[in-house]
Coordinates of C-alpha atoms and ligand atoms in Angstrom, one line a residue:
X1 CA 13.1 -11.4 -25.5
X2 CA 12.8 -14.9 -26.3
X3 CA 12.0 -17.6 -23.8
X4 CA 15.0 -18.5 -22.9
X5 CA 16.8 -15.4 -22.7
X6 CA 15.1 -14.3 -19.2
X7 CA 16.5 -16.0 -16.2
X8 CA 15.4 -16.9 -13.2
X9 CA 15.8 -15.0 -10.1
X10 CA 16.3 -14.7 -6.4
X11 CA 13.2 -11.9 -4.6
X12 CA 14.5 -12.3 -1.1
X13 CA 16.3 -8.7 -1.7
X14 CA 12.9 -7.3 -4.1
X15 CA 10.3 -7.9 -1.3
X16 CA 10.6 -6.1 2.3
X17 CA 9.5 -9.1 4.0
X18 CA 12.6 -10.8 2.9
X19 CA 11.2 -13.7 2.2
X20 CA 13.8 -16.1 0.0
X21 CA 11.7 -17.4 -3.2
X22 CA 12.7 -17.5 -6.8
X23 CA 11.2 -16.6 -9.7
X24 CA 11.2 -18.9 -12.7
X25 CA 11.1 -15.9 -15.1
X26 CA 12.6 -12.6 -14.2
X27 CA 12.4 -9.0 -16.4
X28 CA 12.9 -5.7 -15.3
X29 CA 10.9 -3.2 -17.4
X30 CA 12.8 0.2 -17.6
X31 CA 10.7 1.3 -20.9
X32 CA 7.4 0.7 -22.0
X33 CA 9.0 -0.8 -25.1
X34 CA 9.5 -3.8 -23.0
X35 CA 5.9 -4.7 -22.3
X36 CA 5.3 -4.5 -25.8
X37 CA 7.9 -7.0 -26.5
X38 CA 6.5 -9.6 -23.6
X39 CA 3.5 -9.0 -25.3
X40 CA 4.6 -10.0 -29.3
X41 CA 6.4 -13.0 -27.3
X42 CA 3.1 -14.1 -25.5
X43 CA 4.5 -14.2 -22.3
X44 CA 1.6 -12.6 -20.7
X45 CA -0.5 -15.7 -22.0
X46 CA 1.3 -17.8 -19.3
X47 CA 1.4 -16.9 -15.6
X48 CA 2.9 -13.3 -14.6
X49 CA 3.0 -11.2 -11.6
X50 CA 3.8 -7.5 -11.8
X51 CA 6.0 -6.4 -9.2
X52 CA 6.9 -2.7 -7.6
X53 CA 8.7 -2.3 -4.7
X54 CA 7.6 -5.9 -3.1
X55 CA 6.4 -4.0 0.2
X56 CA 2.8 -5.4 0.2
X57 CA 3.3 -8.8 -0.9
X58 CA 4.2 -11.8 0.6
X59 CA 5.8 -14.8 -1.2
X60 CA 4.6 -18.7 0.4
X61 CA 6.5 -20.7 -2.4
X62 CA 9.0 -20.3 -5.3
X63 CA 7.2 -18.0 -8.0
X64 CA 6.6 -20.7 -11.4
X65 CA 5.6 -17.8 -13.9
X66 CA 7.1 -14.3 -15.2
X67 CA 8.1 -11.6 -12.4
X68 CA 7.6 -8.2 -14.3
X69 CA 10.0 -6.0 -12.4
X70 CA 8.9 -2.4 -12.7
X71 CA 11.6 0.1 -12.5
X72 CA 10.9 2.8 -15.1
X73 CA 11.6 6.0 -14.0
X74 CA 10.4 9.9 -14.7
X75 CA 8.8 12.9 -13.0
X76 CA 7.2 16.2 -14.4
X77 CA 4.9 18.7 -13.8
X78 CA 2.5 21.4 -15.1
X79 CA 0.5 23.8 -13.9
X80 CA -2.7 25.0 -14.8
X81 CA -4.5 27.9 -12.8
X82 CA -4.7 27.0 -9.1
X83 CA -3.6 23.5 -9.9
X84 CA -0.9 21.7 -10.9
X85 CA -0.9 18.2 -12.5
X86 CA 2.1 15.8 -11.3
X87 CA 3.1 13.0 -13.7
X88 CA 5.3 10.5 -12.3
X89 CA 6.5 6.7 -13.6
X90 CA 5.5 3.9 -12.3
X91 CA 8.8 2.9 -11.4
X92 CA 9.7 5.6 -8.9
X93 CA 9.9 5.5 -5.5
X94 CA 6.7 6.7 -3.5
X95 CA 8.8 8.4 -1.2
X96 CA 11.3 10.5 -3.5
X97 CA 7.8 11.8 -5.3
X98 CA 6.5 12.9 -1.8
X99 CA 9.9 15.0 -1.9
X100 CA 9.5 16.7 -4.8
X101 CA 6.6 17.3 -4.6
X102 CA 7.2 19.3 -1.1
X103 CA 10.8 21.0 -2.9
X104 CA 8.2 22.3 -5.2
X105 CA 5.6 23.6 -2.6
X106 CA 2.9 21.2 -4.1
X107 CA 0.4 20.5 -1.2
X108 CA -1.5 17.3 -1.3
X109 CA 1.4 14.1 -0.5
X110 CA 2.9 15.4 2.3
X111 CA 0.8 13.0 5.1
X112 CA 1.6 10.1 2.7
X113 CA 5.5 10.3 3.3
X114 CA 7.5 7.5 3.9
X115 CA 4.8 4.8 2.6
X116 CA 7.0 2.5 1.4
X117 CA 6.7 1.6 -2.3
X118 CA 6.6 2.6 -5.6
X119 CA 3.9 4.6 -7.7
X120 CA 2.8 2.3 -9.9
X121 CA 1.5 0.1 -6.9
X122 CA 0.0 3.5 -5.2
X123 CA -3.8 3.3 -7.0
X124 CA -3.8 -0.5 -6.4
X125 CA -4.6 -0.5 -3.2
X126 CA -5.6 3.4 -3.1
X127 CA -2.7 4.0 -0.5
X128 CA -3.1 5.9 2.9
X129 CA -2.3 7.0 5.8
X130 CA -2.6 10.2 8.5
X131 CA -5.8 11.9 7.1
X132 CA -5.0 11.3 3.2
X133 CA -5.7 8.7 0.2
X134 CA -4.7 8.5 -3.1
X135 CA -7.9 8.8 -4.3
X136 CA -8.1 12.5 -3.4
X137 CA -5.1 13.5 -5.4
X138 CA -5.4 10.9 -8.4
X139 CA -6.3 12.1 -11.1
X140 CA -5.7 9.6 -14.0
X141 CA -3.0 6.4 -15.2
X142 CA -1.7 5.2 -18.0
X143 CA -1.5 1.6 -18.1
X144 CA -0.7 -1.4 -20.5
X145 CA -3.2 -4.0 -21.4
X146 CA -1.8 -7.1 -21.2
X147 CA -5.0 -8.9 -23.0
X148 CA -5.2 -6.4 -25.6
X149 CA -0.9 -4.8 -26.1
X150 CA -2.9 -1.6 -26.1
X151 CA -2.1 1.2 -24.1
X152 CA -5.1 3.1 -22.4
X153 CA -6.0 5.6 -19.9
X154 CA -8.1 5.5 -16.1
X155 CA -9.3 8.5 -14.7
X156 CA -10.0 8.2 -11.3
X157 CA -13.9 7.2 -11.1
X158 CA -12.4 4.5 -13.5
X159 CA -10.6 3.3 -10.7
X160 CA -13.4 2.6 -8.2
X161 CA -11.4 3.8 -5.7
X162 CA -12.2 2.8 -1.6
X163 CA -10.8 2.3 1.4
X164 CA -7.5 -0.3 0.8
X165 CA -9.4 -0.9 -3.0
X166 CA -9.5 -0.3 -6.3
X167 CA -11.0 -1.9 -9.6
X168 CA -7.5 -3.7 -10.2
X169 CA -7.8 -5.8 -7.1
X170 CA -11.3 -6.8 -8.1
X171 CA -12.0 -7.3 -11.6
X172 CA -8.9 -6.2 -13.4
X173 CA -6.9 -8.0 -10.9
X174 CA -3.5 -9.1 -12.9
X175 CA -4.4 -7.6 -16.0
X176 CA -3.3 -3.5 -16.1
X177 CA 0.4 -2.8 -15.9
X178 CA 0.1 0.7 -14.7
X179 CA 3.2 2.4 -16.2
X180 CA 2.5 6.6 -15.1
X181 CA 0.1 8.1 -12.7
X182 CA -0.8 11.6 -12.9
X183 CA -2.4 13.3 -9.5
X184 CA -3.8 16.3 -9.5
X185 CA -3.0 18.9 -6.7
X186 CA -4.7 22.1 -5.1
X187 CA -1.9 24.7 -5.2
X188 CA -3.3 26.6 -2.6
X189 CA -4.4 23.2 -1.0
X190 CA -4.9 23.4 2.8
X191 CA -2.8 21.5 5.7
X192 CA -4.4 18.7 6.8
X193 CA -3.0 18.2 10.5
X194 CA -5.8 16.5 12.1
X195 CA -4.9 12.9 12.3
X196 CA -3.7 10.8 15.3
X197 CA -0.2 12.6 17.3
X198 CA 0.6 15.0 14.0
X199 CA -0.5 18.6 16.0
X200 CA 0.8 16.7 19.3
X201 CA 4.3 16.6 17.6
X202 CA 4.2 19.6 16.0
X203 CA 3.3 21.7 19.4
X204 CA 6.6 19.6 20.7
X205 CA 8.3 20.9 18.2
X206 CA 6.8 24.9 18.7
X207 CA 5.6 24.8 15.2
X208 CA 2.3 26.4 15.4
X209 CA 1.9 27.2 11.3
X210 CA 3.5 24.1 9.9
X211 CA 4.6 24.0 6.3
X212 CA 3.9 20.5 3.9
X213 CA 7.7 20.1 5.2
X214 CA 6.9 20.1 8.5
X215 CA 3.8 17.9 8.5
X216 CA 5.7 15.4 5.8
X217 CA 8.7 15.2 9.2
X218 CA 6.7 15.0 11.3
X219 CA 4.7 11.8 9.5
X220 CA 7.8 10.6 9.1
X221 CA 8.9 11.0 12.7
X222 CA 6.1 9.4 14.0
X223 CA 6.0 6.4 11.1
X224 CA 9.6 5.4 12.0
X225 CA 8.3 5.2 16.0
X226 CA 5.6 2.9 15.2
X227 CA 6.8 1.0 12.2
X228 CA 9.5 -1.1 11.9
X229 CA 12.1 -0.4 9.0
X230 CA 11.8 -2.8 6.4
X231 CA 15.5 -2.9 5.6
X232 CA 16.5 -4.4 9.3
X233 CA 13.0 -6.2 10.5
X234 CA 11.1 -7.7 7.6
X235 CA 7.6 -6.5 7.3
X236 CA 5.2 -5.4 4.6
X237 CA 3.0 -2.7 7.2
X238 CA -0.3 -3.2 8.3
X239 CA -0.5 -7.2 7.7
X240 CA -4.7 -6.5 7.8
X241 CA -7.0 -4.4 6.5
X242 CA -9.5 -2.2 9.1
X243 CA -12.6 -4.0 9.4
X244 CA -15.6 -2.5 8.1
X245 CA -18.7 -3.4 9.7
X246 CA -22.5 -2.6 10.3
X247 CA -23.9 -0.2 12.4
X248 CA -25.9 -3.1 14.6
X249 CA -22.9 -5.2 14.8
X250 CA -21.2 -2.3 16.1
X251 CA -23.4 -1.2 18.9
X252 CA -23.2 -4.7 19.6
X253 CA -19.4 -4.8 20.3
X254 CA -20.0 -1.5 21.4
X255 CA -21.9 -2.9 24.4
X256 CA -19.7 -5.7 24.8
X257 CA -16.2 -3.7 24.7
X258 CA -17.2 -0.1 25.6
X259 CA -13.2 1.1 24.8
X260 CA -12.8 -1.0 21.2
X261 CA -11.4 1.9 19.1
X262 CA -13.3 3.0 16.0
X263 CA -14.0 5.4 13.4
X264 CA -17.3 6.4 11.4
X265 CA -17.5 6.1 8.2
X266 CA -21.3 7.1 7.5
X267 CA -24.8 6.5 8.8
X268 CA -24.5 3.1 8.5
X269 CA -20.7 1.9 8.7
X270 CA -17.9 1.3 11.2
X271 CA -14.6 0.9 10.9
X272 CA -12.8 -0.7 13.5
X273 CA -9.1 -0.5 14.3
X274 CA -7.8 -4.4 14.1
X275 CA -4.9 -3.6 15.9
X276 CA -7.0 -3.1 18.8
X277 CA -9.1 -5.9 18.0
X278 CA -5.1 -8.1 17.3
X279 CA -3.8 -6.9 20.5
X280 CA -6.6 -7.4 23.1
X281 CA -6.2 -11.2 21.9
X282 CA -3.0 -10.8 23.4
X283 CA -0.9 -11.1 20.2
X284 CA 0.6 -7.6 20.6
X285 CA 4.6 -8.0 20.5
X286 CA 4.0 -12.3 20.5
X287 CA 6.2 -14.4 18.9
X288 CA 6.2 -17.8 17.0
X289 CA 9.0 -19.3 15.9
X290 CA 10.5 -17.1 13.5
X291 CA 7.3 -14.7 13.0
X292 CA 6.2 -11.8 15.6
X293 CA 3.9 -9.4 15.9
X294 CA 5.1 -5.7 16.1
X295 CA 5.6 -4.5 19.4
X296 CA 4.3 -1.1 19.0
X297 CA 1.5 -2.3 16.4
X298 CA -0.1 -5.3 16.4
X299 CA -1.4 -4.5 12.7
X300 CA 2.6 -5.5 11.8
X301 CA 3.8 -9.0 11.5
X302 CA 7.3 -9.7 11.2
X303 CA 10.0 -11.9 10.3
X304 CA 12.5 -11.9 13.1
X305 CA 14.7 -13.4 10.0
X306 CA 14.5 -16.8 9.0
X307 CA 10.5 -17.3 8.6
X308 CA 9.3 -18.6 5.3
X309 CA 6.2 -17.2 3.6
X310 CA 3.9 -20.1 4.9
X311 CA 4.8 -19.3 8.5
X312 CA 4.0 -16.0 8.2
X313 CA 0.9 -16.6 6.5
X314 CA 0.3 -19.8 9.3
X315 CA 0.4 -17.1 12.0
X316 CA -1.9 -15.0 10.4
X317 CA -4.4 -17.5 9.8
X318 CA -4.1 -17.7 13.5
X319 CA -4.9 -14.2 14.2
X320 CA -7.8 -14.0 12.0
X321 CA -9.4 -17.0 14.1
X322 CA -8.6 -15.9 16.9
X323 CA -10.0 -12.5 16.4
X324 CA -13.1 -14.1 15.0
X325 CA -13.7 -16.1 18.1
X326 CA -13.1 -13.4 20.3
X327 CA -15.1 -10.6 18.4
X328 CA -17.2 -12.3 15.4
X329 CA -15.0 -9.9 13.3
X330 CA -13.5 -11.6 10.3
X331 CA -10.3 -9.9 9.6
X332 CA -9.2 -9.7 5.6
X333 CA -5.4 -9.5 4.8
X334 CA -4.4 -6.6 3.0
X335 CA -1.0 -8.2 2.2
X336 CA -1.0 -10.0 -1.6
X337 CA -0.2 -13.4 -0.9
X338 CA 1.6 -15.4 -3.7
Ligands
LIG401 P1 4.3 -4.3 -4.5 O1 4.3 -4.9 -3.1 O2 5.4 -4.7 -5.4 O3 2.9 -4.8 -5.2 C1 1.7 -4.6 -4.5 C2 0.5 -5.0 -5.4 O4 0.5 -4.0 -6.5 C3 0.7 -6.3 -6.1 O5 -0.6 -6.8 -6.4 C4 1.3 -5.9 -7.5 O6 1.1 -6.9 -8.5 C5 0.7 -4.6 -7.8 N1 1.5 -3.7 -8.6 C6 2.7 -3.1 -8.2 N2 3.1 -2.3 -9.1 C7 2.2 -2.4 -10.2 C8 2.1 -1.7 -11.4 N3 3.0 -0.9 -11.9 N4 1.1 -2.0 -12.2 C9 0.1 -2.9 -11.8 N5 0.2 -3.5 -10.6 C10 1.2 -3.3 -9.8 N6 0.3 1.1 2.6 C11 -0.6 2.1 2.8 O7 -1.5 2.3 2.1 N7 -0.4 3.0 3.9 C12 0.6 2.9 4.7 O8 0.7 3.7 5.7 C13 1.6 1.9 4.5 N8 2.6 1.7 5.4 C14 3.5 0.7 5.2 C15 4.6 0.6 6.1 C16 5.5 -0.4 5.9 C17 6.7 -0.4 6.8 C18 5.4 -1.2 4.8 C19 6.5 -2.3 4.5 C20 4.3 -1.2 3.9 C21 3.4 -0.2 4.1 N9 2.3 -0.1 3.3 C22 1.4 1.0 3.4 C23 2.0 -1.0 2.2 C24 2.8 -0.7 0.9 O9 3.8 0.3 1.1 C25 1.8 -0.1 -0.2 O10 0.9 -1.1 -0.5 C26 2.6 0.2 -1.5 O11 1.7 0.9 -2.4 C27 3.1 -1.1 -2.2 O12 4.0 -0.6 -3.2 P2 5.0 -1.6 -3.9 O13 5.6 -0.9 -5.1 O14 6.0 -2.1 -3.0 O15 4.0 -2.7 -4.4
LIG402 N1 -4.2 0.3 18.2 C1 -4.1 -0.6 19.3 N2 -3.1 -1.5 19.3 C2 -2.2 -1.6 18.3 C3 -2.4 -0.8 17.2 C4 -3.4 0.1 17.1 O1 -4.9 -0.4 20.2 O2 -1.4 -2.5 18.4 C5 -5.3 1.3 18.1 C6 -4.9 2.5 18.9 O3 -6.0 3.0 19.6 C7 -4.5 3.5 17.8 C8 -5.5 3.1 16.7 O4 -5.6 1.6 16.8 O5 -4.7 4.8 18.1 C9 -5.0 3.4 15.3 O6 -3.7 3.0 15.1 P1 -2.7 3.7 13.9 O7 -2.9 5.1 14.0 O8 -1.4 3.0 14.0 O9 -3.4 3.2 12.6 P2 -4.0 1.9 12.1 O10 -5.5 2.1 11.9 O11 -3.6 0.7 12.9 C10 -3.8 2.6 9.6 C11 -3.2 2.0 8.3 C12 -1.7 2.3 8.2 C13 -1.5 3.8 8.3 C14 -2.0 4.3 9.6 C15 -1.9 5.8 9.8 C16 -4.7 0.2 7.7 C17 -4.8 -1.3 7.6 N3 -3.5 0.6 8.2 O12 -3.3 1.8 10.7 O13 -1.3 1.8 7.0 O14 -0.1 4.1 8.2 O15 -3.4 4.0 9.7 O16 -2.8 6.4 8.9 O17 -5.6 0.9 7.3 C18 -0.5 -0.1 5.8 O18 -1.5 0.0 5.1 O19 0.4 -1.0 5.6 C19 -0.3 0.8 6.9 C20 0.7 0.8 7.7

């Protein structure tokens, strides 16, 4: 594990935006043993940047430190009473633990199908989608220090878990390798069918008691309508977080733009759906240069093939102005530029 020994490497195929950019350093970590050799070699003194499944970041220039690749793999269960704890490596594939979860009958992931990504990566932004988050089925992670070489354990108020956040995008940003994460599911857990066009597609269907199979297809189904697939347009999703904003601001747009689409968090808290807000600035299936924006969802930005990272990212900028002029909203990317 000495310095010279790791090469560098191309990430154009380990980042779904496709984005060509080497890294000066590259290691893939298939054992903990691994970290714990980076460590005794110092290498997380110098720059590093931990690396899943490369579906929510986007790469503006060459990478000049260590890309930790994190590949280990592993999945087990046990249960206890009415619940039963999941355990899965870091390394795995989001979507393949959504699977086995459902060949088990273990409620609780199904809505989350077809995120893209790995599990490691899923409590650093506290993942979501259709009706569920992470946060509601984490329940702890076993992570590596890189400061300390220590091993230790987050439970889930550890975590500071909230909507598209967590504690290691804010003050342990760069410095937990999470290496397992253990959710915690409700057996007996009920369906959650509520969200968006899930009971509309399920009616289409005649399923009137859906399984977690059913409502995990039908997520899916709906997904790959809206979404384009990573491995033919690149993308990394939603290219913004949801704005979050004050009650008075809101009745303020409110008057302004009596359709802007919104959701209520609380008593004192909006969150408003940026699409909406990208689209009526007319960005909605727009394209420049080598960059557009999603035709079915102006959340997605794309590269139609040969855009760079700072394209992408110029574009955005753009969208985030424009937005702001039009709606004194200041948009926030949820995408981790590099
Ligand atoms: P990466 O992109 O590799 O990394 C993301 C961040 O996590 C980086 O900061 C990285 O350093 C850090 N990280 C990764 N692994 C580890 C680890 N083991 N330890 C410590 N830090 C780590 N997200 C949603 O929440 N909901 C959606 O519905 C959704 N839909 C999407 C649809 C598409 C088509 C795409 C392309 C993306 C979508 N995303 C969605 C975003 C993305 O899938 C998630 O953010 C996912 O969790 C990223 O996983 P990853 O392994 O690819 O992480
Ligand atoms: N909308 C528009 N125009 C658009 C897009 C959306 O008007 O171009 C409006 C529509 O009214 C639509 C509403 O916004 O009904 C909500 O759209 P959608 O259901 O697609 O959800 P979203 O709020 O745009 C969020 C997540 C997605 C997640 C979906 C489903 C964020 C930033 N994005 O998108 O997550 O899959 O909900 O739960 O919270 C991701 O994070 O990468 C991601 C794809």
């Amino acid at each position: 594990m000495k310095n010279e020994t790791l090469p560098t490497k191309s990430l154009q195929k380990l980042n779904t935006f496709g984005i060509e950019a080497l890294a000066n350093q590259y290691v893939k970590v298939e054992d903990e043993q691994i970290l714990l050799d980076l460590f005794a070699e110092k290498y997380f003194e110098k720059d590093f940047f931990v690396l899943g499944g490369g579906s929510n970041v986007l790469f503006t220039k060459d990478y000049d430190g260590l890309i930790v690749h994190i590949a280990n793999k592993g999945k087990q269960h046990f249960i206890e009473g009415n619940h039963v704890f999941v355990t899965a490596e870091a390394g795995e594939v989001w979507n393949d633990l959504v699977w086995y979860c459902i060949e088990h009958d273990f409620p609780g992931l199904e809505n989350m199908a077809l995120i893209p990504g790995t599990v490691g990566a899923s409590p650093i932004q506290n993942i979501g989608a259709y009706g569920q988050e992470l946060m509601h089925i984490f329940y702890s992670c076993r992570a590596f220090d890189t400061q300390s070489g220590e091993f230790v354990t987050f439970s889930n108020p550890d975590c500071q878990f909230s909507y598209r956040d967590s504690i290691f995008k804010r003050e342990h940003k760069g410095r937990f390798i999470i290496c397992s994460v253990t959710y915690k599911l409700e057996l007996f857990g009920k369906i959650n069918t509520s969200y968006g066009a899930i009971e509309t597609e399920l009616e289409k269907r005649g399923i009137f008691n859906p399984s977690i199979k059913d409502v995990a297809e039908v997520v899916s189904y709906i997904r790959v309508e809206k979404l384009p697939d990573p491995s033919t347009i690149g993308n990394a999703g939603s290219f913004f977080k949801n704005p979050i904003v004050n009650k008075l601001q809101f009745e303020n747009l409110k008057k302004q733009f009596p359709d802007i689409v919104h959701y209520t968090i609380n008593n004192l808290e909006e969150k408003l759906a940026a699409g909406w807000l990208i689209e009526q600035c007319g960005w909605k299936g727009k394209t420049v240069g080598q960059v557009a924006v999603w035709k079915n969802q102006a959340l997605v930005l794309t590269n139609l093939g040969k855009a760079t990272g700072n394209e992408i990212f110029e574009v955005s900028s753009t969208i985030v102005d424009d937005v702001y002029t039009h709606f004194g909203v200041h948009l926030e990317r949820e995408v981790n530029i590099l």
